[in-house]
mmCIF file of C-alpha atoms in Angstrom:
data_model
loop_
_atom_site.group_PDB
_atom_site.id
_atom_site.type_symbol
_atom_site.label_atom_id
_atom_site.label_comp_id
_atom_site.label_asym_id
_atom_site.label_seq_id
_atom_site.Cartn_x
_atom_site.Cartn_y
_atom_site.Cartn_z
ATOM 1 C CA UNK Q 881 -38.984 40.022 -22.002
ATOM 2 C CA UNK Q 882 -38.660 42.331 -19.376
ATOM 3 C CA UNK Q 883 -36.750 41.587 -15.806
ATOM 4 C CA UNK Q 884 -39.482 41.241 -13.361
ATOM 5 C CA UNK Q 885 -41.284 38.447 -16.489
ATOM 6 C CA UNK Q 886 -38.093 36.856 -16.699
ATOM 7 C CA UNK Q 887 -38.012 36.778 -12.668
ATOM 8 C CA UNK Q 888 -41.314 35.734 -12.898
ATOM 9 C CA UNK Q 889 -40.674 33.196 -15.702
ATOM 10 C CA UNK Q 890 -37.538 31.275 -14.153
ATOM 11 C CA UNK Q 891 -39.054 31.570 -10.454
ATOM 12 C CA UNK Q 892 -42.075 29.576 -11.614
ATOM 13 C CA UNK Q 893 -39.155 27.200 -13.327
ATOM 14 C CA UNK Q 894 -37.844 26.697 -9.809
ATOM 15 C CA UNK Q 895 -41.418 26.155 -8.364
ATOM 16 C CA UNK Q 896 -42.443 23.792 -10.688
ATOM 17 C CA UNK Q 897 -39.089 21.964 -10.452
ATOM 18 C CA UNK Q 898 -39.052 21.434 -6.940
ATOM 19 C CA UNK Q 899 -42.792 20.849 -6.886
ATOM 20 C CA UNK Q 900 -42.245 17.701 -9.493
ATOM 21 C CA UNK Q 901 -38.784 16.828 -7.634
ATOM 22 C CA UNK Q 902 -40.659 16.746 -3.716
ATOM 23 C CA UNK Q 903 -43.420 14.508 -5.264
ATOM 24 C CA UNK Q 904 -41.734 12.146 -7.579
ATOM 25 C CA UNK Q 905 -39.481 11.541 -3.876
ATOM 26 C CA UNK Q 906 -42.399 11.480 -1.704
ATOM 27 C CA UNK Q 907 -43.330 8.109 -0.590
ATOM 28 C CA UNK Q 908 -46.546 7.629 -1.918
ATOM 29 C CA UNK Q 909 -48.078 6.929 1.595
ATOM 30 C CA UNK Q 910 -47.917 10.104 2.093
ATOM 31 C CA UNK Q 911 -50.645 10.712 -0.672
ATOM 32 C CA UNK Q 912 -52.881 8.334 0.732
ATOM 33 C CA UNK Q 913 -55.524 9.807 3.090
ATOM 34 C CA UNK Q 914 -57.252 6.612 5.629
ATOM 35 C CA UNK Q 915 -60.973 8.451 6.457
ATOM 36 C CA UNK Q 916 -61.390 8.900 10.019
ATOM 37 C CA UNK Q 917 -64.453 6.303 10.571
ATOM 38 C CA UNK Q 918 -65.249 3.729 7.705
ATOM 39 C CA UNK Q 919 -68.443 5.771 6.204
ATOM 40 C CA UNK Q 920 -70.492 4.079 3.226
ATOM 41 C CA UNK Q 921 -70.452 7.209 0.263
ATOM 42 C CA UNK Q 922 -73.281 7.352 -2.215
ATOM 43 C CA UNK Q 923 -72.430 8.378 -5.738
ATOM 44 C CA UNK Q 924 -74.547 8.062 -9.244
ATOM 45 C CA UNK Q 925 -74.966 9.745 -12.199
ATOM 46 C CA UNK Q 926 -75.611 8.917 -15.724
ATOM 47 C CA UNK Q 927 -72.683 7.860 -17.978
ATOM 48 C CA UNK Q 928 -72.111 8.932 -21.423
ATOM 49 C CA UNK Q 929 -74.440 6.356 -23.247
ATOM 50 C CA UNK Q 930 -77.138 7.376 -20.618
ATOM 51 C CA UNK Q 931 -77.210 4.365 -18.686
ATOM 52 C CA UNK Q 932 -77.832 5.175 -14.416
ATOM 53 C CA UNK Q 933 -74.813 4.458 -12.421
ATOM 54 C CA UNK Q 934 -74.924 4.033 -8.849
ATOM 55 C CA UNK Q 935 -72.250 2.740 -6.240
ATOM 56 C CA UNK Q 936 -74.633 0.807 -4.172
ATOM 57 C CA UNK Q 937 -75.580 -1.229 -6.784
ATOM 58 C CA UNK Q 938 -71.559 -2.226 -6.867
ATOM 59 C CA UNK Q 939 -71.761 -3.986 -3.094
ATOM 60 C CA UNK Q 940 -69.701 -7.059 -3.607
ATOM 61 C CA UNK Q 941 -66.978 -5.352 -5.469
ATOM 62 C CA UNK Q 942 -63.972 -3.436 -4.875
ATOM 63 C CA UNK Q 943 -64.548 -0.254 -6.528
ATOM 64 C CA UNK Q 944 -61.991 2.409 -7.541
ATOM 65 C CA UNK Q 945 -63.427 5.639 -7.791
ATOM 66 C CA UNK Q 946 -61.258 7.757 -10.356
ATOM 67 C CA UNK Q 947 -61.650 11.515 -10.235
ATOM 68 C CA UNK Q 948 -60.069 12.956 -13.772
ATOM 69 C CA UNK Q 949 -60.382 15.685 -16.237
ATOM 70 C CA UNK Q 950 -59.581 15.479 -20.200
ATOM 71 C CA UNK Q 951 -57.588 18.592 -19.811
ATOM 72 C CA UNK Q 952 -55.288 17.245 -16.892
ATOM 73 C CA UNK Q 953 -52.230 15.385 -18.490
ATOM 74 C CA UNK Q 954 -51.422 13.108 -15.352
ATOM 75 C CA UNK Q 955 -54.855 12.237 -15.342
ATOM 76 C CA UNK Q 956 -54.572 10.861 -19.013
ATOM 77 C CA UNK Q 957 -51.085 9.638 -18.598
ATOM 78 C CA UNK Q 958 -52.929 7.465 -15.385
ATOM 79 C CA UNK Q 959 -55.365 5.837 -17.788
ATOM 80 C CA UNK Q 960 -52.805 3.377 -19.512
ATOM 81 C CA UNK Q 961 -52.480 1.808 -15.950
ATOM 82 C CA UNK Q 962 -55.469 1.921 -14.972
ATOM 83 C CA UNK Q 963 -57.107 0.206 -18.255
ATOM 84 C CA UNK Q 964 -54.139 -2.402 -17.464
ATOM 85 C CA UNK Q 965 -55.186 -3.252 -13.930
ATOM 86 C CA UNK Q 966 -58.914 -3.615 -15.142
ATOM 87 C CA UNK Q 967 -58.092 -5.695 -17.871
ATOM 88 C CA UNK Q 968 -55.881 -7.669 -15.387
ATOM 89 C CA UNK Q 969 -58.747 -8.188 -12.918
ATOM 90 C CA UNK Q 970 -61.712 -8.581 -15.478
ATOM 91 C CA UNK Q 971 -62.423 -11.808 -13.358
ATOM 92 C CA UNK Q 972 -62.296 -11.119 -10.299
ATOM 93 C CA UNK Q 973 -64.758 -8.665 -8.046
ATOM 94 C CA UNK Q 974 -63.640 -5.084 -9.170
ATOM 95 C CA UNK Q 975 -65.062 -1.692 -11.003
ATOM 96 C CA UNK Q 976 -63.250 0.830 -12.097
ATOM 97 C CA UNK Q 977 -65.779 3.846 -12.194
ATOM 98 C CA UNK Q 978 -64.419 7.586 -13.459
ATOM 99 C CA UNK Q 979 -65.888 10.702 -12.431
ATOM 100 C CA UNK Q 980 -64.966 13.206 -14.774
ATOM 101 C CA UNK Q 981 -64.874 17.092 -13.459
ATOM 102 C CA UNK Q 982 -64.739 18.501 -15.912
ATOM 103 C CA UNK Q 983 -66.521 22.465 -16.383
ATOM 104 C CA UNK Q 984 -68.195 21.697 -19.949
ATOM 105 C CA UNK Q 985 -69.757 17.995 -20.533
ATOM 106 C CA UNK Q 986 -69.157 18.020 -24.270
ATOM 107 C CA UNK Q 987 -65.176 17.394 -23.142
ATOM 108 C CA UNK Q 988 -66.082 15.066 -21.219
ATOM 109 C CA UNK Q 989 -68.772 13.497 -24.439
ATOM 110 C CA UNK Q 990 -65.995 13.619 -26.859
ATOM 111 C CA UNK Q 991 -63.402 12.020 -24.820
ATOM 112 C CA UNK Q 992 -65.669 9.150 -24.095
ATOM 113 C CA UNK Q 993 -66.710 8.791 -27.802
ATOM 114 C CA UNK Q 994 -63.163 8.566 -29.209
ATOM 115 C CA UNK Q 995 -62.722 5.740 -26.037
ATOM 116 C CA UNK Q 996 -65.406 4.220 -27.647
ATOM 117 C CA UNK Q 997 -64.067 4.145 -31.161
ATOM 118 C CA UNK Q 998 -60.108 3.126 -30.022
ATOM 119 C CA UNK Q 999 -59.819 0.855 -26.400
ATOM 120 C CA UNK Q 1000 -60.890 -2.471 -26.676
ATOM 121 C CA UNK Q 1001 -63.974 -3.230 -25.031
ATOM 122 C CA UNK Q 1002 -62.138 -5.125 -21.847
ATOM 123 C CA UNK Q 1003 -60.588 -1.961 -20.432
ATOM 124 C CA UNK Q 1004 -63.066 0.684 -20.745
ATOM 125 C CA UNK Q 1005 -64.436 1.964 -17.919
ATOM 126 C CA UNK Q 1006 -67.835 3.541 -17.028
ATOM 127 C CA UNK Q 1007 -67.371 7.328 -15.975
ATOM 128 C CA UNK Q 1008 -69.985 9.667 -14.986
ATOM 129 C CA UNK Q 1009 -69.906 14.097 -15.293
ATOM 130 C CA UNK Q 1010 -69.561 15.419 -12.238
ATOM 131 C CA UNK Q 1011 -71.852 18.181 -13.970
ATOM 132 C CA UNK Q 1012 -74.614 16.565 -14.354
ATOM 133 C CA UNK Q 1013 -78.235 17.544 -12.740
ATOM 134 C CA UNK Q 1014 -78.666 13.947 -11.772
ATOM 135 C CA UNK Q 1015 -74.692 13.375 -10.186
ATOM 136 C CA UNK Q 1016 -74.888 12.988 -6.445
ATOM 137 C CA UNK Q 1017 -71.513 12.569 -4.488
ATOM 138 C CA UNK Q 1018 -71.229 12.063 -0.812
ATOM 139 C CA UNK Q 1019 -67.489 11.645 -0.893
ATOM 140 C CA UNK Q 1020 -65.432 15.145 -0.582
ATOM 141 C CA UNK Q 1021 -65.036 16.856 -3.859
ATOM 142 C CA UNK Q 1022 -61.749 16.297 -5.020
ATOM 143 C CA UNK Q 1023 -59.428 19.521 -4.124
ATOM 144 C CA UNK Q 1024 -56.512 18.067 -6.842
ATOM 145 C CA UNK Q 1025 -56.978 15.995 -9.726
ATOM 146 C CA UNK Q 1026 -56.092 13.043 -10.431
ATOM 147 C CA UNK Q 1027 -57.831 11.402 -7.268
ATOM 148 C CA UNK Q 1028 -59.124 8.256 -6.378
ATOM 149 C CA UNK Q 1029 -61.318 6.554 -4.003
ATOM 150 C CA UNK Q 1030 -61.210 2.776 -2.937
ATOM 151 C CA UNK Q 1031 -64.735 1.670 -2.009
ATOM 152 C CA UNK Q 1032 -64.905 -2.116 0.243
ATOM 153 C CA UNK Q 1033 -67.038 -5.237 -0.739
ATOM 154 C CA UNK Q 1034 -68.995 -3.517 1.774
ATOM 155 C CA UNK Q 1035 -69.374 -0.733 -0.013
ATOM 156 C CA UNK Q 1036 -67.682 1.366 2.893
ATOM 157 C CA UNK Q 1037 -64.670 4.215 1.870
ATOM 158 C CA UNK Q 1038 -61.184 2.906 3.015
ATOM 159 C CA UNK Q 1039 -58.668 4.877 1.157
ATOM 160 C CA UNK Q 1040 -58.494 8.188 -0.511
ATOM 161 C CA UNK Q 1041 -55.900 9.724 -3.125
ATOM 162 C CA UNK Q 1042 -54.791 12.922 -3.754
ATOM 163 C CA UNK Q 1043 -52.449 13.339 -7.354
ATOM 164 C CA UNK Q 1044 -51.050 10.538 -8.338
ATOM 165 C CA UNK Q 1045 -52.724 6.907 -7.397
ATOM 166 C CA UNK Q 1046 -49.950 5.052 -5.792
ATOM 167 C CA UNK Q 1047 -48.605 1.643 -6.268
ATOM 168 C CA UNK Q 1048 -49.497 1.240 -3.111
ATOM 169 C CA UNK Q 1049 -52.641 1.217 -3.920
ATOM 170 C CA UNK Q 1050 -53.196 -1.526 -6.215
ATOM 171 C CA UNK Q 1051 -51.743 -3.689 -3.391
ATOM 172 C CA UNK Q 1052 -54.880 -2.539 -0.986
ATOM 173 C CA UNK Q 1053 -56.953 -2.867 -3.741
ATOM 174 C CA UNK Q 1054 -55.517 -6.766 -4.548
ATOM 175 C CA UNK Q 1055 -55.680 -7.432 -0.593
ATOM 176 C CA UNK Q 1056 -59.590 -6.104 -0.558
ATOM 177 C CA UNK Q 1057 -60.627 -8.077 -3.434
#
């Protein structure tokens, strides 16, 4: 290893470090981004089994709108909670609806498949590719994954995430429904 790689090497240590350490101490309000004016998005698509997906047809629910990728970790470290908080709220009047951004769909395909094969049928979620020729998304394109959404009864957008979905935000979420 040569000096400037091993300057290189231990400055993107430090980077990293104090990107994880001003994060993990940031309140998570900070994350959460209130839109200006309530707007009402539109977003479909066509999930993996090829059923049409559209948020207006969710009107009367709270949706969360999860923006992911197979190949981000915190996005598949996310999914244990937020399988949890659908399977805690299977009665009441929330979706949980992925968007997956990924660049190549067959990711996206296999991920869904093994889903199919290993989480019990109560927390599985529908998710769309954000690839597709039919996906339509009026909502800014995420510029950091994870993100998140959180769509009214109304179908209007209230709260947006960037990184990590906050605690925070399963209390909105609970107060909405």
């Amino acid at each position: 290893m040569t000096a400037s790689t091993a300057h290189a090497t231990l400055f993107n240590r430090r980077q990293f470090t104090l990107t994880a350490l001003l994060g993990a101490s940031a309140p998570a309000s900070l994350w959460a981004v209130t839109p200006g004016g309530l707007t009402t998005p539109e977003l479909q698509g066509t999930t993996a089994d090829g059923q049409r997906l559209q948020l207006a047809s969710l009107r009367g629910r709270v949706v969360l709108v999860f923006y992911w990728a197979t190949g981000c970790a915190v996005c598949r470290d996310k999914m244990r909670e937020l399988r949890a908080n659908l399977k805690g709220w299977q009665d009441a009047p929330f979706t949980l609806l992925g968007v997956n951004m990924d660049a190549r769909r067959q990711h996206w395909l296999d991920y869904e498949r093994l889903v199919a094969q290993s989480v019990p049928a109560n927390q599985r979620f529908a998710s769309v590719w954000a690839g597709g020729a039919d996906y339509h998304d009026t909502m800014d394109r995420p510029t950091q994954l994870p993100s998140a959404c959180v769509i009214d009864k109304d179908g209007r957008l209230v709260e947006q995430y960037r990184g990590r979905v906050p605690v925070q935000a399963w209390d909105r979420i609970a107060d909405l429904i």
